[in-house]
Coordinates of C-alpha atoms in Angstrom, one line a residue:
M261 CA 0.0 0.0 0.0
Q262 CA 2.8 2.4 0.8
K263 CA 4.5 1.6 -2.5
L264 CA 1.3 2.4 -4.4
S265 CA 0.8 5.7 -2.5
R266 CA 4.4 6.7 -3.0
F267 CA 4.1 5.9 -6.7
I268 CA 1.0 8.1 -7.0
V269 CA 2.8 11.0 -5.3
V270 CA 5.8 10.7 -7.6
A271 CA 3.5 10.5 -10.6
L272 CA 1.5 13.6 -9.6
T273 CA 4.6 15.5 -8.8
T274 CA 6.1 14.7 -12.2
L275 CA 2.9 15.7 -14.0
V276 CA 2.7 19.0 -12.0
V277 CA 6.4 19.9 -12.5
G278 CA 6.4 18.7 -16.2
G279 CA 3.2 20.7 -16.9
T280 CA 4.6 24.0 -15.7
V281 CA 7.7 23.9 -17.8
S282 CA 7.1 26.1 -20.9
T283 CA 8.5 25.5 -24.3
S284 CA 10.4 28.3 -26.0
A285 CA 8.6 28.1 -29.4
S286 CA 8.7 31.5 -31.2
A287 CA 6.4 32.7 -34.0
A288 CA 9.2 34.9 -35.3
S289 CA 11.7 32.1 -36.0
W290 CA 14.1 31.8 -39.0
H291 CA 12.8 30.1 -42.1
R292 CA 14.8 29.0 -45.2
G293 CA 14.5 30.6 -48.5
V294 CA 12.6 33.8 -49.5
P295 CA 9.0 34.5 -48.3
K296 CA 6.4 34.2 -50.9
A297 CA 5.3 37.8 -50.4
L298 CA 8.7 39.0 -51.8
R299 CA 9.1 36.7 -54.8
G300 CA 9.2 38.2 -58.2
K301 CA 10.9 40.9 -60.3
Y302 CA 11.5 44.4 -59.1
Q303 CA 13.0 47.4 -60.9
D304 CA 14.4 50.4 -59.0
K305 CA 13.1 53.9 -59.8
H306 CA 15.4 55.4 -62.4
Q307 CA 16.7 58.7 -60.9
T308 CA 19.4 60.0 -63.2
A309 CA 21.0 59.2 -66.6
A310 CA 24.4 58.9 -64.9
Q311 CA 23.2 55.8 -63.0
G312 CA 22.8 53.8 -66.3
F313 CA 19.9 51.3 -66.2
P314 CA 17.8 51.0 -63.0
A315 CA 18.8 48.3 -60.5
R316 CA 17.0 45.0 -61.0
L317 CA 16.1 42.7 -58.1
I318 CA 14.9 39.1 -58.7
F319 CA 13.6 37.0 -55.8
S320 CA 13.1 33.3 -56.3
A321 CA 12.3 30.6 -53.8
K322 CA 15.9 30.1 -52.8
K323 CA 18.0 32.8 -54.5
F324 CA 18.1 36.6 -54.7
T325 CA 20.0 38.5 -57.4
W326 CA 20.7 42.2 -57.5
S327 CA 22.1 43.8 -60.6
V328 CA 23.2 47.4 -60.7
S329 CA 24.4 49.3 -63.7
N330 CA 28.2 49.0 -64.3
M331 CA 28.6 46.5 -61.4
P332 CA 28.8 42.7 -61.3
V333 CA 25.6 40.8 -60.4
Q334 CA 25.3 40.1 -56.7
K335 CA 24.0 36.5 -56.3
H336 CA 22.7 35.8 -52.8
S337 CA 22.3 32.2 -51.7
K338 CA 21.8 30.2 -48.4
L339 CA 19.0 32.6 -47.6
K340 CA 16.9 32.6 -44.5
Y341 CA 14.3 35.1 -43.3
K342 CA 12.4 36.2 -40.3
K343 CA 9.2 38.3 -40.3
L344 CA 9.7 41.4 -38.1
R345 CA 6.2 42.8 -38.4
A346 CA 3.5 43.2 -41.0
H347 CA 5.0 43.6 -44.5
V348 CA 8.6 43.8 -43.0
Y349 CA 11.1 40.9 -43.3
R350 CA 14.7 40.4 -42.4
L351 CA 16.7 38.5 -45.0
K352 CA 20.1 37.0 -44.4
G353 CA 22.3 35.3 -47.0
H354 CA 25.7 34.8 -48.6
V355 CA 27.0 36.6 -51.6
A356 CA 29.5 34.9 -53.9
K357 CA 32.6 36.7 -55.1
Q358 CA 32.2 38.1 -58.6
G359 CA 34.5 40.8 -59.9
I360 CA 34.8 43.7 -57.4
V361 CA 31.9 42.3 -55.3
L362 CA 33.4 40.6 -52.3
A363 CA 32.1 37.3 -50.9
G364 CA 30.5 37.5 -47.5
A365 CA 27.3 37.6 -45.4
R366 CA 24.6 40.1 -46.2
D367 CA 21.8 41.2 -43.9
Y368 CA 18.8 43.1 -45.2
V369 CA 15.5 44.5 -44.0
I370 CA 12.8 44.5 -46.7
Y371 CA 9.4 46.2 -46.8
R372 CA 6.8 45.0 -49.3
K373 CA 3.3 46.3 -49.6
G374 CA 1.4 46.3 -52.8
K375 CA 3.8 46.8 -55.7
T376 CA 6.3 48.8 -53.6
L377 CA 9.5 47.2 -52.2
K378 CA 12.0 49.0 -50.0
L379 CA 15.3 47.3 -49.3
T380 CA 18.1 48.5 -46.9
D381 CA 20.9 47.1 -44.9
Y382 CA 20.0 45.8 -41.4
Q383 CA 22.5 48.3 -39.7
S384 CA 21.0 51.3 -41.7
Y385 CA 17.5 50.2 -40.8
H386 CA 18.3 50.5 -37.1
Q387 CA 19.8 53.9 -37.5
M388 CA 17.5 55.5 -40.1
G389 CA 14.6 53.2 -40.9
F390 CA 13.8 53.1 -44.6
R391 CA 14.8 56.7 -45.2
H392 CA 17.7 55.9 -47.6
A393 CA 16.4 52.6 -48.8
T394 CA 16.4 51.3 -52.4
V395 CA 12.8 51.7 -53.6
A396 CA 11.6 49.4 -56.4
K397 CA 8.3 48.5 -58.1
H398 CA 7.1 45.0 -58.9
V399 CA 7.2 44.4 -62.7
S400 CA 6.3 41.6 -65.0
H401 CA 9.3 42.3 -67.3
F402 CA 12.2 44.8 -67.1
A403 CA 12.1 48.0 -69.0
K404 CA 14.8 48.4 -71.7
S405 CA 17.3 51.1 -70.9

């Protein structure tokens, strides 16, 4: 009888203690690839003739390419993202070395609502928000320049 009561006390204690331990699951966890909300082609607003053609951004499921006039294409891979708030994502990845573009990690914050996309570096975002961000529009095909 004592063994049975001792077993019941241990079992209840285990249930009570085990039930109070919370898990650390987070809704804002990192995910692989590019969020569906960002996928597609975007073209930067053309500001001056000295810039050449407007910057082109292409987001696919696992890759992100950014081509700027007179610069090598920046090919981002090993992407992961986290949703910061509504319409705002943090995107991390690795850029391969190509020409004068050095290889290394990149960290961006991207805002997308409607056809407008704003992209800036994570450090700049903390200091200035999207004030000096690259602003692009969603396009079905790139304009010839």
